[in-house]
XYZ file of C-alpha atoms in Angstrom:
289
model
C -13.972 -21.871 5.610
C -12.679 -25.036 3.952
C -10.723 -27.372 6.176
C -8.751 -30.537 5.568
C -10.650 -33.714 6.196
C -10.034 -35.397 9.515
C -11.201 -38.484 11.334
C -13.364 -36.351 13.681
C -15.321 -34.655 10.896
C -18.960 -35.766 10.839
C -21.481 -35.807 8.035
C -23.680 -32.780 7.292
C -26.371 -31.627 9.709
C -30.032 -32.245 8.880
C -30.110 -28.935 7.017
C -27.413 -26.380 6.050
C -26.782 -23.734 8.709
C -28.583 -20.403 8.434
C -25.393 -18.638 7.303
C -24.416 -21.192 4.658
C -23.377 -19.343 1.460
C -24.924 -22.115 -0.628
C -28.415 -21.471 0.736
C -30.570 -19.435 -1.617
C -32.192 -17.676 1.346
C -28.890 -16.658 2.959
C -28.459 -12.860 2.731
C -25.896 -11.563 0.260
C -22.706 -10.080 1.682
C -22.357 -12.117 4.881
C -18.890 -13.483 4.072
C -15.791 -11.918 2.534
C -15.129 -11.888 -1.201
C -12.198 -14.233 -0.578
C -14.533 -16.760 1.036
C -17.065 -16.546 -1.778
C -14.294 -16.954 -4.352
C -13.651 -20.470 -3.002
C -17.091 -21.764 -4.002
C -16.693 -21.858 -7.819
C -13.458 -23.806 -7.430
C -15.597 -26.910 -6.861
C -17.391 -26.390 -10.199
C -14.185 -27.006 -12.121
C -13.145 -30.286 -13.769
C -12.049 -32.794 -11.143
C -8.313 -32.376 -11.655
C -8.510 -28.636 -10.983
C -10.730 -28.753 -7.892
C -9.532 -28.231 -4.288
C -8.722 -31.431 -2.439
C -10.306 -30.195 0.784
C -13.779 -30.856 2.080
C -15.909 -27.898 3.093
C -16.688 -27.560 6.799
C -19.880 -26.042 8.230
C -19.469 -22.474 9.469
C -21.105 -23.068 12.847
C -17.900 -24.379 14.415
C -14.316 -23.227 14.299
C -11.689 -25.306 12.451
C -10.646 -28.238 14.576
C -13.517 -27.776 17.051
C -15.166 -30.923 18.462
C -18.359 -31.921 16.670
C -17.505 -30.150 13.432
C -19.414 -31.283 10.349
C -19.113 -31.197 6.593
C -21.053 -28.320 5.049
C -24.548 -29.416 4.042
C -24.922 -26.713 1.388
C -21.621 -27.676 -0.190
C -22.542 -31.359 -0.178
C -26.003 -30.746 -1.665
C -24.612 -28.486 -4.378
C -21.646 -30.589 -5.479
C -22.189 -34.236 -4.507
C -24.162 -34.957 -7.692
C -21.310 -33.867 -9.971
C -20.081 -36.780 -12.064
C -17.768 -37.739 -14.884
C -14.958 -35.252 -15.443
C -16.558 -32.934 -12.854
C -16.856 -35.510 -10.050
C -15.938 -34.079 -6.669
C -12.203 -34.575 -6.067
C -12.621 -34.152 -2.303
C -14.965 -37.155 -2.238
C -12.512 -39.260 -4.206
C -9.882 -38.569 -1.551
C -12.239 -38.694 1.455
C -12.385 -42.524 1.795
C -8.669 -42.483 2.678
C -9.207 -39.899 5.443
C -12.723 -40.238 6.835
C -14.875 -42.948 8.374
C -17.044 -44.718 5.777
C -20.264 -43.453 7.385
C -19.125 -39.832 6.992
C -18.263 -40.311 3.332
C -21.622 -41.986 2.694
C -23.478 -39.204 4.505
C -21.833 -36.577 2.288
C -22.374 -38.515 -0.927
C -26.054 -39.184 -0.229
C -26.919 -35.844 1.364
C -29.959 -33.914 0.110
C -30.813 -30.532 1.563
C -34.388 -29.787 2.684
C -33.539 -26.106 2.033
C -33.093 -24.770 -1.511
C -29.408 -24.377 -2.382
C -27.752 -22.946 -5.465
C -27.045 -25.396 -8.266
C -23.414 -24.342 -8.690
C -20.724 -22.729 -6.581
C -20.550 -19.887 -9.083
C -24.241 -19.061 -8.623
C -23.778 -19.053 -4.846
C -20.684 -16.863 -5.085
C -22.270 -14.310 -7.410
C -25.224 -14.048 -5.043
C -22.863 -13.676 -2.105
C -20.758 -10.838 -3.520
C -23.729 -8.886 -4.912
C -24.286 -6.831 -1.762
C -20.892 -7.251 -0.155
C -20.146 -3.512 -0.259
C -23.546 -2.590 1.153
C -25.023 -5.502 3.141
C -28.690 -5.393 4.122
C -29.883 -5.223 7.713
C -30.582 -8.942 7.515
C -27.000 -9.565 6.361
C -25.582 -7.344 9.105
C -27.566 -9.289 11.684
C -26.172 -12.539 10.283
C -22.635 -11.104 10.418
C -23.080 -10.202 14.080
C -24.228 -13.740 14.859
C -21.290 -15.240 12.962
C -18.843 -13.052 14.882
C -20.347 -14.181 18.183
C -20.206 -17.856 17.183
C -16.765 -17.813 15.569
C -13.955 -16.198 17.542
C -11.560 -16.879 14.652
C -13.568 -14.767 12.172
C -12.844 -11.058 11.885
C -15.266 -8.362 10.767
C -13.810 -7.782 7.320
C -17.177 -6.871 5.888
C -17.432 -3.105 6.385
C -19.322 -1.257 3.612
C -17.216 0.518 1.017
C -18.015 3.035 -1.706
C -19.212 1.777 -5.046
C -22.946 1.117 -5.000
C -23.528 4.878 -4.727
C -21.657 5.692 -7.918
C -18.243 6.292 -6.328
C -15.410 4.447 -8.041
C -13.850 1.750 -5.890
C -10.141 1.098 -5.697
C -8.889 -2.417 -6.345
C -6.922 -3.704 -3.376
C -4.155 -5.956 -4.760
C -3.999 -7.787 -1.438
C -7.595 -9.061 -1.547
C -6.892 -11.520 -4.348
C -9.198 -9.547 -6.674
C -11.871 -12.011 -5.633
C -14.903 -9.826 -6.299
C -13.524 -8.724 -9.676
C -12.955 -12.341 -10.664
C -16.460 -13.347 -9.601
C -18.081 -10.525 -11.544
C -16.077 -11.509 -14.628
C -16.827 -15.218 -14.181
C -20.401 -14.909 -15.418
C -19.024 -14.019 -18.851
C -16.583 -16.915 -19.223
C -17.570 -19.262 -22.085
C -17.680 -22.930 -21.068
C -15.883 -25.236 -21.383
C -13.444 -22.772 -23.014
C -13.531 -19.628 -25.126
C -13.421 -19.614 -28.915
C -11.751 -17.134 -31.230
C -13.779 -13.922 -31.316
C -15.618 -14.443 -28.011
C -13.663 -11.528 -26.535
C -15.459 -9.033 -28.788
C -18.758 -9.830 -27.082
C -17.605 -10.763 -23.579
C -15.063 -8.037 -22.737
C -17.579 -5.153 -23.010
C -19.996 -7.100 -20.783
C -17.295 -7.576 -18.131
C -16.514 -3.857 -18.322
C -20.207 -3.039 -17.969
C -20.601 -5.204 -14.851
C -17.464 -3.818 -13.196
C -18.488 -0.223 -13.891
C -21.937 -0.973 -12.446
C -20.208 -2.349 -9.341
C -18.297 0.904 -8.973
C -14.889 0.001 -10.408
C -13.011 2.366 -12.737
C -13.039 -0.019 -15.683
C -12.740 0.327 -19.441
C -12.473 -2.067 -22.388
C -8.934 -2.331 -23.736
C -7.222 -3.857 -26.790
C -4.488 -6.488 -26.483
C -1.915 -6.723 -29.280
C 0.132 -9.874 -29.760
C 3.226 -9.020 -31.781
C 4.970 -11.702 -33.836
C 7.535 -9.014 -34.643
C 7.127 -5.723 -32.776
C 9.835 -3.887 -34.712
C 8.330 -4.793 -38.075
C 4.789 -4.305 -36.730
C 3.744 -7.851 -37.599
C 0.618 -8.725 -35.590
C 0.000 -12.237 -34.353
C -3.403 -11.561 -32.785
C -5.721 -8.838 -31.503
C -7.738 -9.456 -28.334
C -10.127 -7.492 -26.088
C -10.103 -7.341 -22.292
C -11.126 -5.050 -19.432
C -8.652 -2.733 -17.684
C -9.183 -1.477 -14.129
C -7.409 1.451 -12.503
C -5.963 0.510 -9.121
C -3.668 2.031 -6.529
C -1.001 -0.455 -7.602
C -1.437 0.272 -11.323
C -3.522 -1.184 -14.151
C -5.168 -4.567 -13.576
C -6.251 -6.569 -16.642
C -9.399 -8.703 -16.420
C -9.794 -11.354 -19.124
C -12.776 -13.717 -19.344
C -11.792 -15.371 -22.641
C -8.048 -16.094 -22.407
C -8.727 -19.819 -22.739
C -9.174 -19.230 -26.475
C -5.366 -19.123 -26.582
C -4.534 -21.924 -24.140
C -6.835 -24.101 -21.976
C -4.588 -23.775 -18.924
C -4.859 -19.978 -18.744
C -7.113 -18.692 -15.938
C -10.814 -18.250 -16.656
C -11.523 -15.597 -15.596
C -8.117 -13.975 -15.210
C -7.297 -10.824 -13.224
C -3.659 -9.775 -13.105
C -1.424 -6.670 -12.993
C -0.754 -5.497 -16.540
C 2.938 -6.438 -16.650
C 2.327 -9.969 -15.345
C -0.618 -10.410 -17.724
C 1.386 -9.371 -20.796
C 4.354 -11.572 -19.886
C 2.277 -14.687 -19.264
C 0.081 -14.224 -22.354
C 3.167 -13.722 -24.537
C 4.612 -16.965 -23.202
C 1.336 -18.864 -23.697
C 0.891 -17.653 -27.272
C 4.574 -17.804 -28.282
C 4.623 -14.231 -29.588
C 7.506 -11.797 -29.221
C 5.561 -9.304 -27.119
C 2.115 -8.407 -25.841
C 1.008 -4.790 -25.394
C -2.200 -3.159 -24.149
C -3.900 -0.120 -25.646
C -6.385 1.781 -23.498
C -8.321 4.630 -25.097
C -5.787 4.734 -27.915
C -2.758 4.898 -25.619
C -0.274 2.013 -25.564
C 0.609 1.240 -21.951
C 2.622 -1.950 -22.071
């Protein structure tokens, strides 16, 4: 969905395409969770943004006549200061001046979301049970794009059936659901007490087998000396427990926000970031790691 800039890339079309995930009137669930997870990356501070420009979905990567995405341009081209669009800083070295200007000055005649996160949350809302309108859009996308596969089949979850977390899907939908509860610009001490239960609530509502868990940071595990106590969400998955943390930035600004990781990897990285001897997780009174 996002392609490296090239000399043949043109400026956005007069209006974003009908399937653009940034359009407020685009049905939810047209694209995969992995695709939607790319959108909030452009909301981040400049240094942490992708370097690539976003290409319109109407043409395949590398196809003649391809254009920059109008929805992406309209949503992000007004970002400034420490959130200025990194792709546009790099673009003058790769694109014709008229293309760069067209992206920078683009305004959509169609309402688009104000942030990539808003667009992504809208997109994943119905991803497990797309509407007839979304299914029609998917069919049209598949006819227009031979490189896109139909990875959008409905799965259990919106009918009350717990959904398994597939470790190969990048946990994109889990991360997006948790993202709405990430304090900005970073979490403060104690935010986890309010945010973790909300993340759990959203994931349970989406059909995941989730529960709020307690994280223990041990300065000395043998002597039971506690360095910190933290709250997160734990999800049962086929590959084991996955920890979802929306407030880890209270410990270190470079930790993911939100963060979804297998329990062993989570504990190891958090212990390193906080310089404690060990990190363990307690779920329903049982210590698991």
